[in-house]
Coordinates of C-alpha atoms and ligand atoms in Angstrom, one line a residue:
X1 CA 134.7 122.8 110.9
X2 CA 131.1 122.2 110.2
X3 CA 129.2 120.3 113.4
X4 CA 128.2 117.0 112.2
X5 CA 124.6 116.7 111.7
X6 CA 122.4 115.0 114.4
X7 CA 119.3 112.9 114.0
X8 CA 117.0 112.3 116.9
X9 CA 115.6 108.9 116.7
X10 CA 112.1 107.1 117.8
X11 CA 112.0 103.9 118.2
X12 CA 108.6 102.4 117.6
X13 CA 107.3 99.2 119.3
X14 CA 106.9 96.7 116.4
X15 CA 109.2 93.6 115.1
X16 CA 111.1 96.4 112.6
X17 CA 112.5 98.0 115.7
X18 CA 115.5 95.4 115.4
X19 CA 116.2 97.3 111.8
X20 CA 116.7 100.4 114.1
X21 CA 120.1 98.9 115.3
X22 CA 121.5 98.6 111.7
X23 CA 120.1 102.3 110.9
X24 CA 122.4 103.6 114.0
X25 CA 125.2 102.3 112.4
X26 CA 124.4 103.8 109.0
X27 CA 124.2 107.3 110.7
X28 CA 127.4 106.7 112.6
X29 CA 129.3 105.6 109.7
X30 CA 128.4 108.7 107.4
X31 CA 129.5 111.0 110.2
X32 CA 126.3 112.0 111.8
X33 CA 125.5 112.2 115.6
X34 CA 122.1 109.8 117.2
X35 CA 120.6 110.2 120.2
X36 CA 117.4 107.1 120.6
X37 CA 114.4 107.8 122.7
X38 CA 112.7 104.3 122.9
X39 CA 108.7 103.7 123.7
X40 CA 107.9 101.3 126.7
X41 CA 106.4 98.9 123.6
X42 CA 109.6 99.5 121.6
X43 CA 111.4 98.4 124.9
X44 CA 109.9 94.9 123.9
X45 CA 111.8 94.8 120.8
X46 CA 115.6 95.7 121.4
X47 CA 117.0 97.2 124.5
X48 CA 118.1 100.4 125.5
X49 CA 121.6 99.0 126.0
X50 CA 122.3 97.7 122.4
X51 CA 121.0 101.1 121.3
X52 CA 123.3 103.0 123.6
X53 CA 126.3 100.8 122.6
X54 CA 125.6 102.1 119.4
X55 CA 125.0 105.8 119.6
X56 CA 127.1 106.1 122.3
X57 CA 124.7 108.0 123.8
X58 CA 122.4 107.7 126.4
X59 CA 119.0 106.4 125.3
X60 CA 115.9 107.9 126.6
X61 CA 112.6 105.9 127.5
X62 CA 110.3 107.9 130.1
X63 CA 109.4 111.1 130.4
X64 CA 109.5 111.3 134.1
X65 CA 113.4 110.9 134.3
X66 CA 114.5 113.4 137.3
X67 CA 117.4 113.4 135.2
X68 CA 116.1 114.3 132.5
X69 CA 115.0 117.0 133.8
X70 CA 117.6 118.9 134.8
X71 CA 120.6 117.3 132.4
X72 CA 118.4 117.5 129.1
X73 CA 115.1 119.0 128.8
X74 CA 112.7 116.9 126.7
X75 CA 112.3 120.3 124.9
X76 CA 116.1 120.3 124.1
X77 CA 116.4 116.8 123.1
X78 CA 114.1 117.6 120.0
X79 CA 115.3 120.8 119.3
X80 CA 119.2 120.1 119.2
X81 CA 118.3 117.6 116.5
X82 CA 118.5 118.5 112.9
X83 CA 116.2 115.6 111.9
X84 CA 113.9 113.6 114.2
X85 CA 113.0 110.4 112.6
X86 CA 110.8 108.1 113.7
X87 CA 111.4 104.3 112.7
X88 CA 109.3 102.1 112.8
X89 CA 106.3 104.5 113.0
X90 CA 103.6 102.2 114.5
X91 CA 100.4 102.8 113.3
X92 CA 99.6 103.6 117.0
X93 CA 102.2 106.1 117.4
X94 CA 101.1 107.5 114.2
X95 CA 97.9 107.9 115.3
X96 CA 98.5 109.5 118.0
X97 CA 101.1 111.7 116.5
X98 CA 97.9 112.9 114.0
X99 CA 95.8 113.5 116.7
X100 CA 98.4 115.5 118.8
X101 CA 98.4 113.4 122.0
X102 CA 101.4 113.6 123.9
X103 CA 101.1 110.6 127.1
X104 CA 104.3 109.6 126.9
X105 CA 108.6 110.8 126.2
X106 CA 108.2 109.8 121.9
X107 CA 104.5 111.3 121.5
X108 CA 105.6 114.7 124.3
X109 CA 108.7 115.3 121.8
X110 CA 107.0 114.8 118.7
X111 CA 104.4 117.3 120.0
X112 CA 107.1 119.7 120.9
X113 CA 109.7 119.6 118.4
X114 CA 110.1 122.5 115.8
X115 CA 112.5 120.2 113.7
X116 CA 111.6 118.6 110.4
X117 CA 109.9 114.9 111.4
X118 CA 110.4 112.2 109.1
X119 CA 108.4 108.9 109.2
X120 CA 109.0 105.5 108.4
X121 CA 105.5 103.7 109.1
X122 CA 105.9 99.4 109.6
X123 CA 102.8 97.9 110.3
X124 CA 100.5 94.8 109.2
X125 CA 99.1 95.4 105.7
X126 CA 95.7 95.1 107.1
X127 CA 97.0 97.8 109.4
X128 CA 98.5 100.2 106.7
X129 CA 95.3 99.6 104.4
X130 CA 92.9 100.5 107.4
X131 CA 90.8 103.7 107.0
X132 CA 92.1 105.2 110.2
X133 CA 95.6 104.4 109.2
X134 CA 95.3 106.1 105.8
X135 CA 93.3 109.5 107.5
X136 CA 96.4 109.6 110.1
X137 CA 99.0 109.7 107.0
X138 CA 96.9 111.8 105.0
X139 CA 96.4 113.8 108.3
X140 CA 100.1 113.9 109.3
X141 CA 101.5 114.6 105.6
X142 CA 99.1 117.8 105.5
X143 CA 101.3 118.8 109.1
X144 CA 104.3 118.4 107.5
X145 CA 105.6 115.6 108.2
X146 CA 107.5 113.9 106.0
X147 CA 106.2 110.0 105.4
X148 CA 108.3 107.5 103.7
X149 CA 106.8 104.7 102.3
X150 CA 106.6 101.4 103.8
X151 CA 107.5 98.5 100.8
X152 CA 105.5 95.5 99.7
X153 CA 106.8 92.1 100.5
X154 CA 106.7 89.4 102.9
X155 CA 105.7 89.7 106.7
X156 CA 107.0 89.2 110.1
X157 CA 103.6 88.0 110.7
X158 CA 103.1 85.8 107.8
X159 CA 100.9 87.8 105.6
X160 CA 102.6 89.6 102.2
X161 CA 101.5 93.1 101.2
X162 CA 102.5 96.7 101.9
X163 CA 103.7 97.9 105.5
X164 CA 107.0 96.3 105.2
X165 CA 109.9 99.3 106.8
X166 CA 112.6 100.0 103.8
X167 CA 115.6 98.4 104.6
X168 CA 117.8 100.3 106.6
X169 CA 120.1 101.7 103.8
X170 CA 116.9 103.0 101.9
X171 CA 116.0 104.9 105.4
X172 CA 119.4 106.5 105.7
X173 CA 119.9 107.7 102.2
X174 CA 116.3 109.5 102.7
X175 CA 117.6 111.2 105.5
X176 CA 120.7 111.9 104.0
X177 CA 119.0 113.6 101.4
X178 CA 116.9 115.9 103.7
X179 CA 119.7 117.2 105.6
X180 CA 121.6 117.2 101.8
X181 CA 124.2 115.0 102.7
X182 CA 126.0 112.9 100.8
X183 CA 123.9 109.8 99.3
X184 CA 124.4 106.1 100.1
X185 CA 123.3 103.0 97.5
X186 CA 119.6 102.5 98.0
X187 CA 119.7 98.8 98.5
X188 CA 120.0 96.2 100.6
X189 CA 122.9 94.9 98.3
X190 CA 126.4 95.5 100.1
X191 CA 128.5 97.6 98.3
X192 CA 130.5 95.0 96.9
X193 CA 127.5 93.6 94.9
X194 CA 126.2 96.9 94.0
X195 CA 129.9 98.0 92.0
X196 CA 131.1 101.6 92.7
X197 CA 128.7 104.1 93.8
X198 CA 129.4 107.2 91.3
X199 CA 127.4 109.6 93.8
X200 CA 129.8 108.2 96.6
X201 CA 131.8 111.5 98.2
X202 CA 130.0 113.8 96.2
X203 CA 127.5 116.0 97.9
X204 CA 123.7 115.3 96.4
X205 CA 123.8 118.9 95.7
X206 CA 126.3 121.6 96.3
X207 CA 125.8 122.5 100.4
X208 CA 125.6 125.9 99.5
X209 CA 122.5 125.1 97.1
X210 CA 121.2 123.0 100.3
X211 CA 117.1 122.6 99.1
X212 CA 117.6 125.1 96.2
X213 CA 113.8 124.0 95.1
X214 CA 112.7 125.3 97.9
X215 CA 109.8 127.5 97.8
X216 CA 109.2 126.1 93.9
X217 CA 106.3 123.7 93.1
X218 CA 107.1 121.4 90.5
X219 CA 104.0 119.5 88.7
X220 CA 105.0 116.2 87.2
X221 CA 102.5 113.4 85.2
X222 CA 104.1 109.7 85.3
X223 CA 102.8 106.6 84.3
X224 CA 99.9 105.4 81.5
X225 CA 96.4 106.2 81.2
X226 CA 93.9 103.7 80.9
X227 CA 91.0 104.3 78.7
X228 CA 87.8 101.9 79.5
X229 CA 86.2 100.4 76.6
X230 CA 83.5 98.4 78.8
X231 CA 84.0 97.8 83.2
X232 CA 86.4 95.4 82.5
X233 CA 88.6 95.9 79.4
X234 CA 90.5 99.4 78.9
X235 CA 93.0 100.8 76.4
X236 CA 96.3 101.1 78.1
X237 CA 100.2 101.3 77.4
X238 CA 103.3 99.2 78.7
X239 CA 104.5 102.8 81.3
X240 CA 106.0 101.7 84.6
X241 CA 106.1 105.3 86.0
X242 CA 109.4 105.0 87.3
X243 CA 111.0 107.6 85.4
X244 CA 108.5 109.7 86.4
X245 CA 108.0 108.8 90.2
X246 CA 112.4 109.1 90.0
X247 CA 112.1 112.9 89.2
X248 CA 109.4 113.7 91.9
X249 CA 111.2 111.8 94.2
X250 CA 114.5 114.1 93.2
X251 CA 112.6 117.1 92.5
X252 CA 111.4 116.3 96.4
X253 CA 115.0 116.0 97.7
X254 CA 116.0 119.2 96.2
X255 CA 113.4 121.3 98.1
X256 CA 110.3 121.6 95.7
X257 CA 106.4 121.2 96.2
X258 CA 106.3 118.2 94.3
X259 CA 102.3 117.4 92.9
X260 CA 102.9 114.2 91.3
X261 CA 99.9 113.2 89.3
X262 CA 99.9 109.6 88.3
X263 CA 98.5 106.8 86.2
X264 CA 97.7 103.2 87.5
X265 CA 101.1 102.1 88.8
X266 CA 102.6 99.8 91.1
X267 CA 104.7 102.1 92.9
X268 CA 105.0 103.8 96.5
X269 CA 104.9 107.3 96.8
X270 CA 108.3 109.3 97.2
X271 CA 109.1 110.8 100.5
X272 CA 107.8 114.3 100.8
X273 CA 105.5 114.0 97.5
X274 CA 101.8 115.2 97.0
X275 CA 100.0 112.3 95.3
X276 CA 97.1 112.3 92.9
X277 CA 95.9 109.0 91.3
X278 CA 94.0 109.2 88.4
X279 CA 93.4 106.8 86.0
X280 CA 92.2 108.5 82.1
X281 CA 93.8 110.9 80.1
X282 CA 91.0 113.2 80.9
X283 CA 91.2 112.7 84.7
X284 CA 94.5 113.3 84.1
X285 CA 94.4 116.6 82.3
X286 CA 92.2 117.8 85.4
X287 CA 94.2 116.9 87.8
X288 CA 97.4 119.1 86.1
X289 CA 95.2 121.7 85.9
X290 CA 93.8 121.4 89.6
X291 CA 97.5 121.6 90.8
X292 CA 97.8 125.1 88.6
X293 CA 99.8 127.2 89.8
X294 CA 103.3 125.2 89.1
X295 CA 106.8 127.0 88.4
X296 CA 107.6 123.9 86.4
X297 CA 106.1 121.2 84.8
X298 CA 107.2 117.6 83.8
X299 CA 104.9 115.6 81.7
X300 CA 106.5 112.4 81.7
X301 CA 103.0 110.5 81.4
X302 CA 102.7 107.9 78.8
X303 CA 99.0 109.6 77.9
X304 CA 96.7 107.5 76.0
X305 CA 96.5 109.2 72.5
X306 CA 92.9 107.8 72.4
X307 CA 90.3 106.8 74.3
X308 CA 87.2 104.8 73.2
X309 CA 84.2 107.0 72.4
X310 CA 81.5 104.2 72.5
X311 CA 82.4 103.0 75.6
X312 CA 79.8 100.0 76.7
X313 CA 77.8 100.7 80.5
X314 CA 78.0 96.6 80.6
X315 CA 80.7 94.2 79.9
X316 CA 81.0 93.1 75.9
X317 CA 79.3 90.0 75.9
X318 CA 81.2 87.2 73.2
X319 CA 78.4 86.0 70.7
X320 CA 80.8 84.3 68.0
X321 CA 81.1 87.6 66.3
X322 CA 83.5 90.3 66.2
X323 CA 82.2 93.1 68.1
X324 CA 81.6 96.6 66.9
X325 CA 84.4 98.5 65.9
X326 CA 85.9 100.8 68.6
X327 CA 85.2 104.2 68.2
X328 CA 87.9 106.7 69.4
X329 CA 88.2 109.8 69.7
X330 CA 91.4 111.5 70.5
X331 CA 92.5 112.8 73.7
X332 CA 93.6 115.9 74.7
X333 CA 97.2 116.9 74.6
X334 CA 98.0 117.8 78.2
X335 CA 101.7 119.0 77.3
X336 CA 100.6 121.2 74.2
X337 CA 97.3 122.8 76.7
X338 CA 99.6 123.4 79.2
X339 CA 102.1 125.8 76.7
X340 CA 99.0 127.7 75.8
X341 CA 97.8 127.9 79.4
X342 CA 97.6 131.8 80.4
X343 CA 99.1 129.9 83.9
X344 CA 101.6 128.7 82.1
X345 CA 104.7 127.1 84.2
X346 CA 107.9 129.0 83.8
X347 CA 109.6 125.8 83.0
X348 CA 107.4 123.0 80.4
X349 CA 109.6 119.8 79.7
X350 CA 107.7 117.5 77.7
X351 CA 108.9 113.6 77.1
X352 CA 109.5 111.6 74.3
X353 CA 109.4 107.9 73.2
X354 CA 111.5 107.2 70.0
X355 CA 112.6 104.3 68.5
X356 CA 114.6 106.0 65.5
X357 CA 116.0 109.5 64.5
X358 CA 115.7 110.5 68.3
X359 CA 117.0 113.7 68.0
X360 CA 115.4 114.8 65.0
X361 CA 111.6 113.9 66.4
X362 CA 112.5 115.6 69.4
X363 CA 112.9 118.5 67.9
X364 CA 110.1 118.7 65.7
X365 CA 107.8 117.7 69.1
X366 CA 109.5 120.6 70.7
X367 CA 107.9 123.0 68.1
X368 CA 104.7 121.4 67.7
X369 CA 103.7 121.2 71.5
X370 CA 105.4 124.6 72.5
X371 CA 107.2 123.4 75.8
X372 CA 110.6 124.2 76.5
X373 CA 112.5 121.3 76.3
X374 CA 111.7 118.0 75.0
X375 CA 113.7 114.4 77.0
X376 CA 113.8 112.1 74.5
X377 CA 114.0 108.2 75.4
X378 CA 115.2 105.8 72.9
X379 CA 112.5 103.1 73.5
X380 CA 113.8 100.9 71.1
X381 CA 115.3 98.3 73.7
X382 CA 113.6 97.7 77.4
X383 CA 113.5 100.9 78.5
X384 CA 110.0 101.0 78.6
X385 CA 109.4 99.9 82.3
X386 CA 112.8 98.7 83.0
X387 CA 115.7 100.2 85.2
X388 CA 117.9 102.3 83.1
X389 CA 117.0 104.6 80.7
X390 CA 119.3 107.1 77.6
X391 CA 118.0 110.1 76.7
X392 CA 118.9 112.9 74.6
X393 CA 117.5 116.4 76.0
X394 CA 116.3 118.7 73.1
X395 CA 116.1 122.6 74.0
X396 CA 115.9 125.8 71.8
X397 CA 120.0 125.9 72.7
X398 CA 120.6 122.8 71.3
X399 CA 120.9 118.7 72.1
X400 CA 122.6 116.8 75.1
X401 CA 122.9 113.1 75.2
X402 CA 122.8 111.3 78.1
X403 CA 124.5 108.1 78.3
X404 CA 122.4 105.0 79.4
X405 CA 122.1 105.6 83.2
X406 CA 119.7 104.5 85.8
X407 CA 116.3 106.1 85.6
X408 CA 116.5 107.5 89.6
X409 CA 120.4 109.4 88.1
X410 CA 118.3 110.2 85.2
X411 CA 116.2 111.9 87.2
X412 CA 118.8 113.9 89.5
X413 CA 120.3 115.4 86.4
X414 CA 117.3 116.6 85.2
X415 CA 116.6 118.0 88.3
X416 CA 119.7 119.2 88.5
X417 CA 119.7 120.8 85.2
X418 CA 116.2 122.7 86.2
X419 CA 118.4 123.9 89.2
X420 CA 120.4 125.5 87.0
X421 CA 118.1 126.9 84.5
X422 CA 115.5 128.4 87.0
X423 CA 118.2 129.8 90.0
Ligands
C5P1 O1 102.8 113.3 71.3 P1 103.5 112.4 72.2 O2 102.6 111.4 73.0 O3 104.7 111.7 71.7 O4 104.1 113.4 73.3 C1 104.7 113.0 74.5 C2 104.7 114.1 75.5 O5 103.5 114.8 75.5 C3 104.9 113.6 76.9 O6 105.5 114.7 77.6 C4 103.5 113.4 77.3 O7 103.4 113.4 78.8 C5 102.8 114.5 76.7 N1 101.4 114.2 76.3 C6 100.3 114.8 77.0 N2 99.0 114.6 76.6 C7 98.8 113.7 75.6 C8 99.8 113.1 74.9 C9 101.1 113.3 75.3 O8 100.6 115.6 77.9 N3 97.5 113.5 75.3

């Protein structure tokens, strides 16, 4: 039999820590082992004795336990874990975890531990948005760590923005997905709102292709562009990004250097995913071929066709009169560059937006930009920037259609598919 996977968790000091009782029970209940280590500040929040209720273990606060010492090593309790996770991630703990200081048991552990560290940041949204906050992310991603993205909503403290921690469900099937474990529903929905889980049972991939990404980069575009006529008015498209951010999030899970390059869009970064915003086609097309090098490419970008040539320095004024007529120029096809490129990626998939003869379009866009496979969306409903999304996938071996599924299972298949075309 397999040892069941253990998680080493640090509990922040901030008003999410409470959440940290719920996530023990997550882990428990898909068959994992927890041990807590709890800061004097975390301490404030919930109380070693809930925590140990729940882990049924012993929960660790200082690092001047005797006991400790001799029993259990603060060496060995990060290195028997197979994921240390650290939630909520105060901005002060991650702060000091970017600058390596080690003055107490969480910080000495974090500094010592050779195992994967995942972080779940909770903070003020004045506290998240702060320049020294953003450096210690940027600083900590660039260590390896892996940060998952606090959501937008309403405060403990009043305020509404972005610093909110993911409700606990979202946290476990993140860390589920590192270790490759079966997945959970991503909501805060109980299951018998959310209907049956398809994924339930089901490994997210095969163990034996545990991270079979690994070691690949994967370049993907997502979102519009926008295209500025004057400071204030630009040409732009109704892209959400989400099928795009779905597949670097997957393509993530499975292993790969993701470089997701991105168009204005309201959307947090997936776990484990290098970001670049840009914001015009030709920023765009930079950026892709900045992150050259790529074994595969996914252009799921919504690229402005055109941008406006004439573009004002000042805003248009109104003076009862139409305007001059835009002048545009066309932009450059990223996708068809890209097949030409002498660093071409092993793998191209280009997207496409139909509304009729789906297949057909597909295929002729599969000739005409040179990629390797064309995913086709039938846009003719509300799949453009809503939740689920059908899509036929056009190769030189022929056509598969997709039933309509949500974007994020879109996404897995596709990755999955690239699994099995690259291994
Ligand atoms: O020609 P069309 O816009 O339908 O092609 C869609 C595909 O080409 C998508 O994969 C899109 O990301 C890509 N594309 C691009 N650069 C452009 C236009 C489209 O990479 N300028």
């Amino acid at each position: 039999m397999t040892k069941p996977k253990h998680i080493l968790l640090i509990i922040g000091g901030g008003i999410a820590a409470y959440k940290a009782s719920e996530l023990i029970r997550l882990i428990k209940k898909a068959g994992m082992t927890v041990r807590c280590v709890l800061t004097e500040s975390g301490a404030q929040f919930v109380t070693p004795m809930t925590l140990a209720a729940l882990s049924e273990n012993e929960v660790h606060t200082t690092l001047w336990s005797l006991k400790d010492e001799t029993e259990m090593g603060h060496i060995q309790l990060s290195r028997e874990a197979d994921l240390v996770v650290v939630c909520p991630a105060t901005a002060n703990l991650l702060a000091k975890m970017a600058g390596g200081i080690a003055d107490d048991l969480a910080t000495t552990l974090l500094l010592a531990t050779d195992t994967q560290v995942m972080a779940v940041p909770a903070m003020n949204v004045r506290m998240w948005d702060h320049a020294a906050t953003r450096r210690n992310i940027s600083q900590l991603k660039n260590d390896g760590i892996i940060i998952m993205p606090p959501e937008e909503g309403d405060m403990a403290c009043g305020e509404f923005g972005s610093g909110r921690l993911p409700e606990p469900e979202a946290v476990m099937t993140e860390i589920a997905s590192l270790l490759g474990s079966p997945f959970l529903p991503v909501s805060g929905l109980p299951q018998s709102e959310l209907g049956p889980n398809p994924l339930e049972g089901q490994p997210a991939f095969a163990p034996d292709q545990h991270r079979p990404l690994h070691g690949k980069h994967v370049l993907i575009t997502a979102g519009p562009t926008r295209e500025p006529i004057d400071p204030v008015r630009y040409i732009a498209n109704r892209s959400s990004g989400r099928q795009g951010f779905a597949i670097a999030a997957a393509a993530a899970e499975a292993g790969a250097q993701v470089t997701l390059v991105a168009g204005p869009v309201h959307l947090a970064t997936p776990a484990g995913v290098m970001r670049v915003d840009v914001e015009t086609a030709l920023e765009m097309e930079a950026a892709v071929e900045a992150a050259l090098p790529a074994n595969v490419a996914i252009m799921v970008a919504a690229v402005a066709d055109w941008r406006a040539d004439n573009r004002a320095e000042q805003k248009i004024k109104k003076k009862g009169e139409a305007p001059a007529p835009l002048k545009l120029t066309e932009n450059p096809d990223i996708l068809a560059g890209l097949a030409k490129h002498d660093r071409r990626p092993d793998l191209l998939i280009g997207f496409a937006a139909e509304t009729e003869k789906i297949a057909e379009h597909a295929r002729t866009k599969l000739a005409k930009k040179g990629c390797d496979w064309i995913v086709a969306n039938d846009v003719s409903g509300d799949v453009m920037g809503g939740a689920d999304n059908s899509v036929h996938i056009v190769t030189a071996e022929g056509n598969e259609i997709w039933e309509r599924l949500p974007k994020p299972e879109v996404a897995r298949r596709l990755v999955q598919k690239i699994i099995e075309e690259i291994s």
